[in-house]
mmCIF file of C-alpha atoms in Angstrom:
data_model
loop_
_atom_site.group_PDB
_atom_site.id
_atom_site.type_symbol
_atom_site.label_atom_id
_atom_site.label_comp_id
_atom_site.label_asym_id
_atom_site.label_seq_id
_atom_site.Cartn_x
_atom_site.Cartn_y
_atom_site.Cartn_z
ATOM 1 C CA UNK A 1 42.392 2.442 66.106
ATOM 2 C CA UNK A 2 43.221 -1.190 66.746
ATOM 3 C CA UNK A 3 40.492 -3.737 67.469
ATOM 4 C CA UNK A 4 41.224 -7.057 69.139
ATOM 5 C CA UNK A 5 38.776 -9.959 68.877
ATOM 6 C CA UNK A 6 39.118 -12.997 71.107
ATOM 7 C CA UNK A 7 37.398 -15.999 69.557
ATOM 8 C CA UNK A 8 37.102 -19.070 71.736
ATOM 9 C CA UNK A 9 35.421 -22.332 70.783
ATOM 10 C CA UNK A 10 32.841 -23.256 73.370
ATOM 11 C CA UNK A 11 32.348 -26.872 72.479
ATOM 12 C CA UNK A 12 33.713 -29.754 70.473
ATOM 13 C CA UNK A 13 31.647 -31.110 67.605
ATOM 14 C CA UNK A 14 32.465 -34.676 66.631
ATOM 15 C CA UNK A 15 32.201 -35.382 62.936
ATOM 16 C CA UNK A 16 29.561 -37.720 61.579
ATOM 17 C CA UNK A 17 29.124 -39.019 58.066
ATOM 18 C CA UNK A 18 26.917 -36.832 55.905
ATOM 19 C CA UNK A 19 26.749 -33.888 58.291
ATOM 20 C CA UNK A 20 24.928 -30.636 57.414
ATOM 21 C CA UNK A 21 26.998 -27.513 56.569
ATOM 22 C CA UNK A 22 29.200 -26.168 59.357
ATOM 23 C CA UNK A 23 27.187 -22.998 59.937
ATOM 24 C CA UNK A 24 24.172 -25.143 60.860
ATOM 25 C CA UNK A 25 25.926 -27.383 63.404
ATOM 26 C CA UNK A 26 29.083 -25.645 64.625
ATOM 27 C CA UNK A 27 28.293 -21.979 64.204
ATOM 28 C CA UNK A 28 30.639 -19.494 62.558
ATOM 29 C CA UNK A 29 32.193 -16.119 63.305
ATOM 30 C CA UNK A 30 31.487 -13.271 60.867
ATOM 31 C CA UNK A 31 33.046 -9.805 60.724
ATOM 32 C CA UNK A 32 31.832 -7.171 58.298
ATOM 33 C CA UNK A 33 31.746 -3.402 57.925
ATOM 34 C CA UNK A 34 29.083 -3.575 55.172
ATOM 35 C CA UNK A 35 25.648 -2.370 56.370
ATOM 36 C CA UNK A 36 23.433 -4.763 54.376
ATOM 37 C CA UNK A 37 23.221 -7.022 51.313
ATOM 38 C CA UNK A 38 21.789 -4.164 49.247
ATOM 39 C CA UNK A 39 25.158 -2.414 49.552
ATOM 40 C CA UNK A 40 26.872 -5.558 48.212
ATOM 41 C CA UNK A 41 24.430 -5.784 45.287
ATOM 42 C CA UNK A 42 24.722 -2.065 44.454
ATOM 43 C CA UNK A 43 28.511 -2.254 44.560
ATOM 44 C CA UNK A 44 28.661 -5.272 42.266
ATOM 45 C CA UNK A 45 26.054 -3.842 39.881
ATOM 46 C CA UNK A 46 28.288 -0.787 39.492
ATOM 47 C CA UNK A 47 31.211 -3.115 38.607
ATOM 48 C CA UNK A 48 29.047 -4.848 35.994
ATOM 49 C CA UNK A 49 28.114 -1.531 34.401
ATOM 50 C CA UNK A 50 31.668 -0.201 34.542
ATOM 51 C CA UNK A 51 33.222 -3.264 32.892
ATOM 52 C CA UNK A 52 30.594 -3.914 30.207
ATOM 53 C CA UNK A 53 32.498 -2.063 27.501
ATOM 54 C CA UNK A 54 30.954 -1.849 24.007
ATOM 55 C CA UNK A 55 33.151 -3.227 21.253
ATOM 56 C CA UNK A 56 32.205 -3.565 17.575
ATOM 57 C CA UNK A 57 34.110 -6.843 17.288
ATOM 58 C CA UNK A 58 31.988 -8.405 20.011
ATOM 59 C CA UNK A 59 28.803 -7.134 18.361
ATOM 60 C CA UNK A 60 29.795 -8.510 14.953
ATOM 61 C CA UNK A 61 30.675 -11.909 16.458
ATOM 62 C CA UNK A 62 27.479 -12.209 18.500
ATOM 63 C CA UNK A 63 25.295 -11.356 15.489
ATOM 64 C CA UNK A 64 27.283 -13.647 13.206
ATOM 65 C CA UNK A 65 26.949 -16.635 15.530
ATOM 66 C CA UNK A 66 23.202 -16.208 16.012
ATOM 67 C CA UNK A 67 22.061 -15.077 12.549
ATOM 68 C CA UNK A 68 20.655 -18.513 11.601
ATOM 69 C CA UNK A 69 19.290 -19.370 15.060
ATOM 70 C CA UNK A 70 15.524 -18.787 15.213
ATOM 71 C CA UNK A 71 14.889 -19.270 18.949
ATOM 72 C CA UNK A 72 16.288 -17.595 22.040
ATOM 73 C CA UNK A 73 17.494 -20.911 23.400
ATOM 74 C CA UNK A 74 19.428 -21.694 20.218
ATOM 75 C CA UNK A 75 20.959 -18.211 20.238
ATOM 76 C CA UNK A 76 21.985 -18.513 23.883
ATOM 77 C CA UNK A 77 23.391 -22.007 23.373
ATOM 78 C CA UNK A 78 25.623 -21.048 20.443
ATOM 79 C CA UNK A 79 27.010 -18.037 22.347
ATOM 80 C CA UNK A 80 27.789 -20.144 25.423
ATOM 81 C CA UNK A 81 29.436 -22.808 23.259
ATOM 82 C CA UNK A 82 31.564 -20.124 21.587
ATOM 83 C CA UNK A 83 32.886 -18.995 24.974
ATOM 84 C CA UNK A 84 33.472 -22.559 26.172
ATOM 85 C CA UNK A 85 35.383 -23.511 23.023
ATOM 86 C CA UNK A 86 37.441 -20.367 22.507
ATOM 87 C CA UNK A 87 38.319 -18.965 25.939
ATOM 88 C CA UNK A 88 40.726 -20.335 28.539
ATOM 89 C CA UNK A 89 39.972 -20.212 32.231
ATOM 90 C CA UNK A 90 42.668 -18.324 34.147
ATOM 91 C CA UNK A 91 42.192 -17.694 37.875
ATOM 92 C CA UNK A 92 42.265 -14.023 38.905
ATOM 93 C CA UNK A 93 42.613 -14.237 42.676
ATOM 94 C CA UNK A 94 44.987 -11.344 43.320
ATOM 95 C CA UNK A 95 44.938 -7.543 43.120
ATOM 96 C CA UNK A 96 41.907 -5.483 42.164
ATOM 97 C CA UNK A 97 40.510 -8.293 40.039
ATOM 98 C CA UNK A 98 40.044 -10.663 42.954
ATOM 99 C CA UNK A 99 36.438 -9.408 42.957
ATOM 100 C CA UNK A 100 36.188 -7.022 40.002
ATOM 101 C CA UNK A 101 35.758 -8.497 36.504
ATOM 102 C CA UNK A 102 37.961 -7.344 33.653
ATOM 103 C CA UNK A 103 36.377 -5.170 30.955
ATOM 104 C CA UNK A 104 34.513 -7.219 28.358
ATOM 105 C CA UNK A 105 36.552 -5.844 25.451
ATOM 106 C CA UNK A 106 39.802 -6.966 27.120
ATOM 107 C CA UNK A 107 38.449 -10.439 27.855
ATOM 108 C CA UNK A 108 37.213 -10.820 24.270
ATOM 109 C CA UNK A 109 40.556 -9.708 22.856
ATOM 110 C CA UNK A 110 42.723 -11.782 25.215
ATOM 111 C CA UNK A 111 40.570 -14.929 24.960
ATOM 112 C CA UNK A 112 40.915 -15.799 28.626
ATOM 113 C CA UNK A 113 39.408 -14.926 31.989
ATOM 114 C CA UNK A 114 37.997 -16.344 35.191
ATOM 115 C CA UNK A 115 34.382 -17.089 36.101
ATOM 116 C CA UNK A 116 33.345 -13.470 36.610
ATOM 117 C CA UNK A 117 35.095 -12.359 33.399
ATOM 118 C CA UNK A 118 33.504 -15.047 31.246
ATOM 119 C CA UNK A 119 30.073 -14.606 32.839
ATOM 120 C CA UNK A 120 30.183 -10.859 32.198
ATOM 121 C CA UNK A 121 31.228 -11.395 28.572
ATOM 122 C CA UNK A 122 28.447 -13.960 28.100
ATOM 123 C CA UNK A 123 25.945 -11.532 29.623
ATOM 124 C CA UNK A 124 26.998 -8.796 27.208
ATOM 125 C CA UNK A 125 26.870 -11.047 24.135
ATOM 126 C CA UNK A 126 23.413 -12.295 25.148
ATOM 127 C CA UNK A 127 22.286 -8.704 25.587
ATOM 128 C CA UNK A 128 23.448 -7.885 22.044
ATOM 129 C CA UNK A 129 21.044 -10.482 20.589
ATOM 130 C CA UNK A 130 18.100 -9.478 22.769
ATOM 131 C CA UNK A 131 18.397 -11.956 25.643
ATOM 132 C CA UNK A 132 18.393 -10.694 29.234
ATOM 133 C CA UNK A 133 20.601 -12.252 31.898
ATOM 134 C CA UNK A 134 21.802 -11.495 35.414
ATOM 135 C CA UNK A 135 25.079 -12.000 37.204
ATOM 136 C CA UNK A 136 24.774 -14.387 40.187
ATOM 137 C CA UNK A 137 27.291 -14.623 43.022
ATOM 138 C CA UNK A 138 27.538 -18.322 43.921
ATOM 139 C CA UNK A 139 28.281 -20.217 47.151
ATOM 140 C CA UNK A 140 27.977 -24.005 47.210
ATOM 141 C CA UNK A 141 25.591 -25.559 49.699
ATOM 142 C CA UNK A 142 28.277 -27.226 51.820
ATOM 143 C CA UNK A 143 29.788 -23.804 52.506
ATOM 144 C CA UNK A 144 26.628 -22.705 54.274
ATOM 145 C CA UNK A 145 23.923 -20.118 53.630
ATOM 146 C CA UNK A 146 25.361 -16.575 53.265
ATOM 147 C CA UNK A 147 22.219 -15.214 54.905
ATOM 148 C CA UNK A 148 23.263 -16.904 58.152
ATOM 149 C CA UNK A 149 26.129 -14.423 58.427
ATOM 150 C CA UNK A 150 26.869 -10.758 57.900
ATOM 151 C CA UNK A 151 26.933 -9.132 54.445
ATOM 152 C CA UNK A 152 30.264 -9.886 52.808
ATOM 153 C CA UNK A 153 31.021 -10.714 49.149
ATOM 154 C CA UNK A 154 33.922 -12.967 50.169
ATOM 155 C CA UNK A 155 31.473 -15.756 51.138
ATOM 156 C CA UNK A 156 30.890 -16.331 47.412
ATOM 157 C CA UNK A 157 33.499 -18.328 45.500
ATOM 158 C CA UNK A 158 32.048 -18.395 41.994
ATOM 159 C CA UNK A 159 30.007 -16.370 39.470
ATOM 160 C CA UNK A 160 27.369 -17.737 37.060
ATOM 161 C CA UNK A 161 24.406 -16.364 35.075
ATOM 162 C CA UNK A 162 20.647 -16.410 35.289
ATOM 163 C CA UNK A 163 19.371 -16.297 31.688
ATOM 164 C CA UNK A 164 15.796 -15.138 31.059
ATOM 165 C CA UNK A 165 14.181 -16.531 27.918
ATOM 166 C CA UNK A 166 10.720 -16.943 26.462
ATOM 167 C CA UNK A 167 10.198 -20.363 28.045
ATOM 168 C CA UNK A 168 11.535 -19.486 31.512
ATOM 169 C CA UNK A 169 14.748 -18.702 33.336
ATOM 170 C CA UNK A 170 17.843 -20.883 33.606
ATOM 171 C CA UNK A 171 20.878 -20.799 35.864
ATOM 172 C CA UNK A 172 23.891 -21.384 33.630
ATOM 173 C CA UNK A 173 27.630 -21.573 34.182
ATOM 174 C CA UNK A 174 29.303 -20.302 30.983
ATOM 175 C CA UNK A 175 32.304 -22.520 31.828
ATOM 176 C CA UNK A 176 30.324 -25.750 32.274
ATOM 177 C CA UNK A 177 30.890 -27.380 28.906
ATOM 178 C CA UNK A 178 28.635 -30.323 28.125
ATOM 179 C CA UNK A 179 25.780 -29.212 30.382
ATOM 180 C CA UNK A 180 22.715 -27.982 28.513
ATOM 181 C CA UNK A 181 19.998 -25.728 29.919
ATOM 182 C CA UNK A 182 18.619 -27.200 33.135
ATOM 183 C CA UNK A 183 21.795 -29.246 33.724
ATOM 184 C CA UNK A 184 24.838 -28.584 35.915
ATOM 185 C CA UNK A 185 27.550 -30.419 37.898
ATOM 186 C CA UNK A 186 26.416 -32.174 41.073
ATOM 187 C CA UNK A 187 28.329 -29.733 43.303
ATOM 188 C CA UNK A 188 25.941 -26.994 42.150
ATOM 189 C CA UNK A 189 22.819 -28.635 43.607
ATOM 190 C CA UNK A 190 20.965 -26.203 45.896
ATOM 191 C CA UNK A 191 23.892 -23.763 45.864
ATOM 192 C CA UNK A 192 23.183 -20.320 47.312
ATOM 193 C CA UNK A 193 22.949 -17.404 44.879
ATOM 194 C CA UNK A 194 22.914 -13.647 45.249
ATOM 195 C CA UNK A 195 21.236 -12.552 42.013
ATOM 196 C CA UNK A 196 22.152 -9.007 40.947
ATOM 197 C CA UNK A 197 18.953 -7.676 39.392
ATOM 198 C CA UNK A 198 18.534 -4.492 37.349
ATOM 199 C CA UNK A 199 17.377 -2.414 40.315
ATOM 200 C CA UNK A 200 17.645 -4.685 43.320
ATOM 201 C CA UNK A 201 18.760 -8.165 44.299
ATOM 202 C CA UNK A 202 17.401 -11.441 45.597
ATOM 203 C CA UNK A 203 18.700 -14.592 47.237
ATOM 204 C CA UNK A 204 17.909 -17.802 45.414
ATOM 205 C CA UNK A 205 19.051 -21.416 45.224
ATOM 206 C CA UNK A 206 20.117 -23.569 42.337
ATOM 207 C CA UNK A 207 17.481 -26.254 41.768
ATOM 208 C CA UNK A 208 18.357 -29.822 42.694
ATOM 209 C CA UNK A 209 19.284 -31.593 39.478
ATOM 210 C CA UNK A 210 17.161 -34.374 38.050
ATOM 211 C CA UNK A 211 17.899 -37.834 39.345
ATOM 212 C CA UNK A 212 18.361 -39.244 35.848
ATOM 213 C CA UNK A 213 21.036 -36.639 35.055
ATOM 214 C CA UNK A 214 23.171 -37.838 37.984
ATOM 215 C CA UNK A 215 22.336 -41.529 37.653
ATOM 216 C CA UNK A 216 24.782 -44.284 36.794
ATOM 217 C CA UNK A 217 22.540 -47.058 35.499
ATOM 218 C CA UNK A 218 23.767 -50.540 34.622
ATOM 219 C CA UNK A 219 21.812 -53.568 33.430
ATOM 220 C CA UNK A 220 23.432 -56.986 33.177
ATOM 221 C CA UNK A 221 22.019 -60.056 31.465
ATOM 222 C CA UNK A 222 24.028 -62.973 32.888
ATOM 223 C CA UNK A 223 23.980 -66.570 31.660
ATOM 224 C CA UNK A 224 25.515 -68.775 34.353
ATOM 225 C CA UNK A 225 27.140 -72.130 33.475
ATOM 226 C CA UNK A 226 27.462 -75.149 35.800
ATOM 227 C CA UNK A 227 31.230 -74.664 36.211
ATOM 228 C CA UNK A 228 30.764 -71.104 37.553
ATOM 229 C CA UNK A 229 31.710 -69.389 34.329
ATOM 230 C CA UNK A 230 29.237 -66.908 32.862
ATOM 231 C CA UNK A 231 28.415 -64.900 29.757
ATOM 232 C CA UNK A 232 27.699 -61.227 30.435
ATOM 233 C CA UNK A 233 25.801 -58.693 28.372
ATOM 234 C CA UNK A 234 26.304 -55.393 30.231
ATOM 235 C CA UNK A 235 24.938 -51.958 29.403
ATOM 236 C CA UNK A 236 26.021 -48.908 31.410
ATOM 237 C CA UNK A 237 24.738 -45.355 31.147
ATOM 238 C CA UNK A 238 27.051 -42.851 32.811
ATOM 239 C CA UNK A 239 25.944 -39.700 34.606
ATOM 240 C CA UNK A 240 26.111 -36.402 32.719
ATOM 241 C CA UNK A 241 29.035 -35.211 34.835
ATOM 242 C CA UNK A 242 30.901 -38.488 34.442
ATOM 243 C CA UNK A 243 30.169 -38.493 30.719
ATOM 244 C CA UNK A 244 31.549 -35.008 30.195
ATOM 245 C CA UNK A 245 34.652 -35.752 32.233
ATOM 246 C CA UNK A 246 35.217 -38.896 30.168
ATOM 247 C CA UNK A 247 34.765 -36.976 26.891
ATOM 248 C CA UNK A 248 37.327 -34.359 27.897
ATOM 249 C CA UNK A 249 39.841 -37.002 28.965
ATOM 250 C CA UNK A 250 39.231 -39.072 25.840
ATOM 251 C CA UNK A 251 39.685 -36.097 23.496
ATOM 252 C CA UNK A 252 43.143 -35.365 24.926
ATOM 253 C CA UNK A 253 44.276 -39.008 25.171
ATOM 254 C CA UNK A 254 46.687 -40.595 22.697
ATOM 255 C CA UNK A 255 45.658 -43.629 20.651
ATOM 256 C CA UNK A 256 48.159 -45.691 22.643
ATOM 257 C CA UNK A 257 46.527 -44.722 25.945
ATOM 258 C CA UNK A 258 43.079 -45.385 24.493
ATOM 259 C CA UNK A 259 44.206 -48.925 23.674
ATOM 260 C CA UNK A 260 45.517 -49.291 27.237
ATOM 261 C CA UNK A 261 42.158 -48.142 28.590
ATOM 262 C CA UNK A 262 40.355 -50.905 26.694
ATOM 263 C CA UNK A 263 42.968 -53.447 27.798
ATOM 264 C CA UNK A 264 42.376 -52.445 31.426
ATOM 265 C CA UNK A 265 38.605 -52.541 30.881
ATOM 266 C CA UNK A 266 38.838 -56.043 29.460
ATOM 267 C CA UNK A 267 41.054 -57.277 32.300
ATOM 268 C CA UNK A 268 38.765 -55.782 34.966
ATOM 269 C CA UNK A 269 35.561 -57.266 33.595
ATOM 270 C CA UNK A 270 36.505 -60.585 32.043
ATOM 271 C CA UNK A 271 38.704 -61.829 34.934
ATOM 272 C CA UNK A 272 40.915 -63.779 32.568
ATOM 273 C CA UNK A 273 38.176 -64.431 30.035
ATOM 274 C CA UNK A 274 37.379 -63.002 26.622
ATOM 275 C CA UNK A 275 35.833 -59.708 25.545
ATOM 276 C CA UNK A 276 33.420 -60.541 22.732
ATOM 277 C CA UNK A 277 32.142 -57.031 22.019
ATOM 278 C CA UNK A 278 32.838 -53.562 23.366
ATOM 279 C CA UNK A 279 31.042 -50.430 22.277
ATOM 280 C CA UNK A 280 31.104 -46.833 23.489
ATOM 281 C CA UNK A 281 28.318 -44.524 22.355
ATOM 282 C CA UNK A 282 27.869 -40.805 22.847
ATOM 283 C CA UNK A 283 31.517 -39.689 22.779
ATOM 284 C CA UNK A 284 30.856 -37.655 19.646
ATOM 285 C CA UNK A 285 27.956 -35.767 21.255
ATOM 286 C CA UNK A 286 28.392 -32.485 23.090
ATOM 287 C CA UNK A 287 25.520 -33.190 25.477
ATOM 288 C CA UNK A 288 23.908 -36.246 26.999
ATOM 289 C CA UNK A 289 25.238 -39.426 28.597
ATOM 290 C CA UNK A 290 27.947 -41.789 27.395
ATOM 291 C CA UNK A 291 26.914 -45.444 27.084
ATOM 292 C CA UNK A 292 29.090 -48.556 27.397
ATOM 293 C CA UNK A 293 27.882 -51.853 25.901
ATOM 294 C CA UNK A 294 30.000 -54.902 26.741
ATOM 295 C CA UNK A 295 29.688 -58.613 26.010
ATOM 296 C CA UNK A 296 32.241 -60.958 27.543
ATOM 297 C CA UNK A 297 32.908 -64.415 28.955
ATOM 298 C CA UNK A 298 34.360 -64.770 32.470
ATOM 299 C CA UNK A 299 35.709 -68.248 33.396
ATOM 300 C CA UNK A 300 35.487 -67.965 37.198
ATOM 301 C CA UNK A 301 32.659 -65.512 37.667
ATOM 302 C CA UNK A 302 30.981 -67.369 40.560
ATOM 303 C CA UNK A 303 32.279 -69.890 43.111
ATOM 304 C CA UNK A 304 30.995 -73.455 42.944
ATOM 305 C CA UNK A 305 30.567 -75.386 46.219
ATOM 306 C CA UNK A 306 29.384 -78.981 45.950
ATOM 307 C CA UNK A 307 26.110 -78.728 44.044
ATOM 308 C CA UNK A 308 25.677 -74.970 44.554
ATOM 309 C CA UNK A 309 26.670 -71.908 42.541
ATOM 310 C CA UNK A 310 26.971 -68.806 44.732
ATOM 311 C CA UNK A 311 25.684 -65.722 42.940
ATOM 312 C CA UNK A 312 27.574 -63.134 44.935
ATOM 313 C CA UNK A 313 28.227 -59.718 43.396
ATOM 314 C CA UNK A 314 30.785 -57.088 44.383
ATOM 315 C CA UNK A 315 30.053 -55.060 47.505
ATOM 316 C CA UNK A 316 28.888 -51.452 47.184
ATOM 317 C CA UNK A 317 31.810 -49.814 48.972
ATOM 318 C CA UNK A 318 30.443 -46.292 48.686
ATOM 319 C CA UNK A 319 27.427 -46.913 50.923
ATOM 320 C CA UNK A 320 27.653 -44.848 54.147
ATOM 321 C CA UNK A 321 28.090 -46.691 57.431
ATOM 322 C CA UNK A 322 25.070 -46.192 59.677
ATOM 323 C CA UNK A 323 26.072 -48.789 62.247
ATOM 324 C CA UNK A 324 26.049 -46.330 65.171
ATOM 325 C CA UNK A 325 23.002 -46.702 67.394
ATOM 326 C CA UNK A 326 22.648 -42.965 67.911
ATOM 327 C CA UNK A 327 23.013 -40.065 65.509
ATOM 328 C CA UNK A 328 23.372 -36.457 66.701
ATOM 329 C CA UNK A 329 22.809 -34.496 63.486
ATOM 330 C CA UNK A 330 20.403 -34.904 60.561
ATOM 331 C CA UNK A 331 21.600 -36.798 57.511
ATOM 332 C CA UNK A 332 22.620 -34.364 54.788
ATOM 333 C CA UNK A 333 23.244 -35.413 51.171
ATOM 334 C CA UNK A 334 24.497 -32.617 48.928
ATOM 335 C CA UNK A 335 23.547 -34.121 45.569
ATOM 336 C CA UNK A 336 20.769 -36.120 43.983
ATOM 337 C CA UNK A 337 22.821 -39.125 42.879
ATOM 338 C CA UNK A 338 21.616 -42.592 41.947
ATOM 339 C CA UNK A 339 23.558 -45.806 41.361
ATOM 340 C CA UNK A 340 21.178 -48.388 39.923
ATOM 341 C CA UNK A 341 22.284 -51.892 39.054
ATOM 342 C CA UNK A 342 19.879 -54.499 37.683
ATOM 343 C CA UNK A 343 21.059 -58.089 37.173
ATOM 344 C CA UNK A 344 19.052 -60.734 35.333
ATOM 345 C CA UNK A 345 20.389 -64.270 35.825
ATOM 346 C CA UNK A 346 19.821 -67.293 33.594
ATOM 347 C CA UNK A 347 20.680 -70.296 35.776
ATOM 348 C CA UNK A 348 21.739 -73.665 34.296
ATOM 349 C CA UNK A 349 19.134 -76.303 33.621
ATOM 350 C CA UNK A 350 18.465 -78.446 36.697
ATOM 351 C CA UNK A 351 19.346 -75.634 39.143
ATOM 352 C CA UNK A 352 16.915 -73.656 41.239
ATOM 353 C CA UNK A 353 17.293 -70.432 43.203
ATOM 354 C CA UNK A 354 17.307 -70.971 46.965
ATOM 355 C CA UNK A 355 17.466 -68.731 50.040
ATOM 356 C CA UNK A 356 15.953 -65.735 48.265
ATOM 357 C CA UNK A 357 12.236 -65.452 49.087
ATOM 358 C CA UNK A 358 9.840 -64.108 46.493
ATOM 359 C CA UNK A 359 9.420 -60.324 46.569
ATOM 360 C CA UNK A 360 12.647 -59.973 48.527
ATOM 361 C CA UNK A 361 13.028 -56.314 49.403
ATOM 362 C CA UNK A 362 15.276 -54.606 51.918
ATOM 363 C CA UNK A 363 16.467 -51.066 52.121
ATOM 364 C CA UNK A 364 16.859 -47.695 53.742
ATOM 365 C CA UNK A 365 16.647 -44.229 52.230
ATOM 366 C CA UNK A 366 20.133 -44.556 50.723
ATOM 367 C CA UNK A 367 20.172 -48.145 49.494
ATOM 368 C CA UNK A 368 17.642 -50.754 48.397
ATOM 369 C CA UNK A 369 18.042 -54.392 47.307
ATOM 370 C CA UNK A 370 15.312 -56.521 45.752
ATOM 371 C CA UNK A 371 15.055 -59.825 43.915
ATOM 372 C CA UNK A 372 12.272 -61.650 42.058
#
C-alpha cells in the first residue's frame, strides 16, 4: 500500500527577532504510527532493561570510587566525574543504535559512547551504590513541545538523567563536565523531557537556570586624567558555561598560545597603554566561575574636546533591535542570561559631571542603564 501526502503551506510567516518556537507560530506536520506516548515509554523502558548488563568490573569500580563518600550527592558526583574524565563521546546516529543504547558492559569496556550510552552506564553505576535515577528523553525548548505533535521518539535529540537523592531530584547530563548539581548549559533551560519512570512516564521541563549562573558580571574602577588617559581596575566574573569552555580550551592550549592570548588581551584593553597586573582565578577548579582581574593604563581612553572629557563606553552590540512600531509575535528568550557592567568613575579635580541627571534610569525588559 502506498500513501501519498500533499503538504501545502497556507501562509507566509515573516521572521522577527526572538520569536517563539516554530510549532507555536508556524504550525508543523506530524506523521506517526505509534498509538500514544505510553507506547514510546514502554518501548524505551524495555531497551533500558535489555541493555543494562551486569558486569563485575563495573560493580567493583562503582564501589571503589564511592567507598569514602558518605553522602549520596558525593557518591553521585564522583561517578559522574569518572564518566566525564574517562569516556569519549562518539555519535551513534546510524543503524540499530540510532535510538537503542549499547549494552552497559560494552560501553564500560570500550570507554566510549553517545549520550544514551553514557546516561545508561551512569544510571547503572548509580544503582549499584543505592541511588535511583531515570532516563530522560530530551528536546530543547526552541525545537518545540513534543506534546504539540504525535507520539514519536525522533522529536528527542538527546538523553540525560533524573537523579533522585535524599535532598531532592536533579536533572543531570553525564556529559556536561564542569556543571554541578542544579547547573547546566544555557541551551538546556526549560527543555522538554519525557521521563521514563519505573512503571509509567511523565512529561517535565528542565528548570530555568539561576541568573547568577549565566551572568557575566564586570566592575570597573576608572580614574580619569585631564588628558583623557585613564587607569582601570577591572574585575570580570564569567558565566559558568563560559568558564567551563575557557577551562577546556586553556587545558589543551600550548604555552606559546597562552602567551599570545595575554598579548591579545593586553592590546584589546590597554589601547596602546600598559598592563600593570593581570590575574586569572578559578582555572584550577572543576566547578564555579572563572574570574579575571586586570589593572592597566590606557593613554587615549576618552576623547577630550575643549574643556570636556567625554565618558563614552563601547556600545552593547548584542542588544536586540526593537525599533519596529508593531510586533506580531510575543518576545521569546530561551535562556536566563545577564550581562551586568558597573563603572565607577573618578573624575579629575576641577571637573564636574554634566548632562546626567541624578537618579538617571532608563530601560526596557532586556536592557537597563542608570547613573548616580
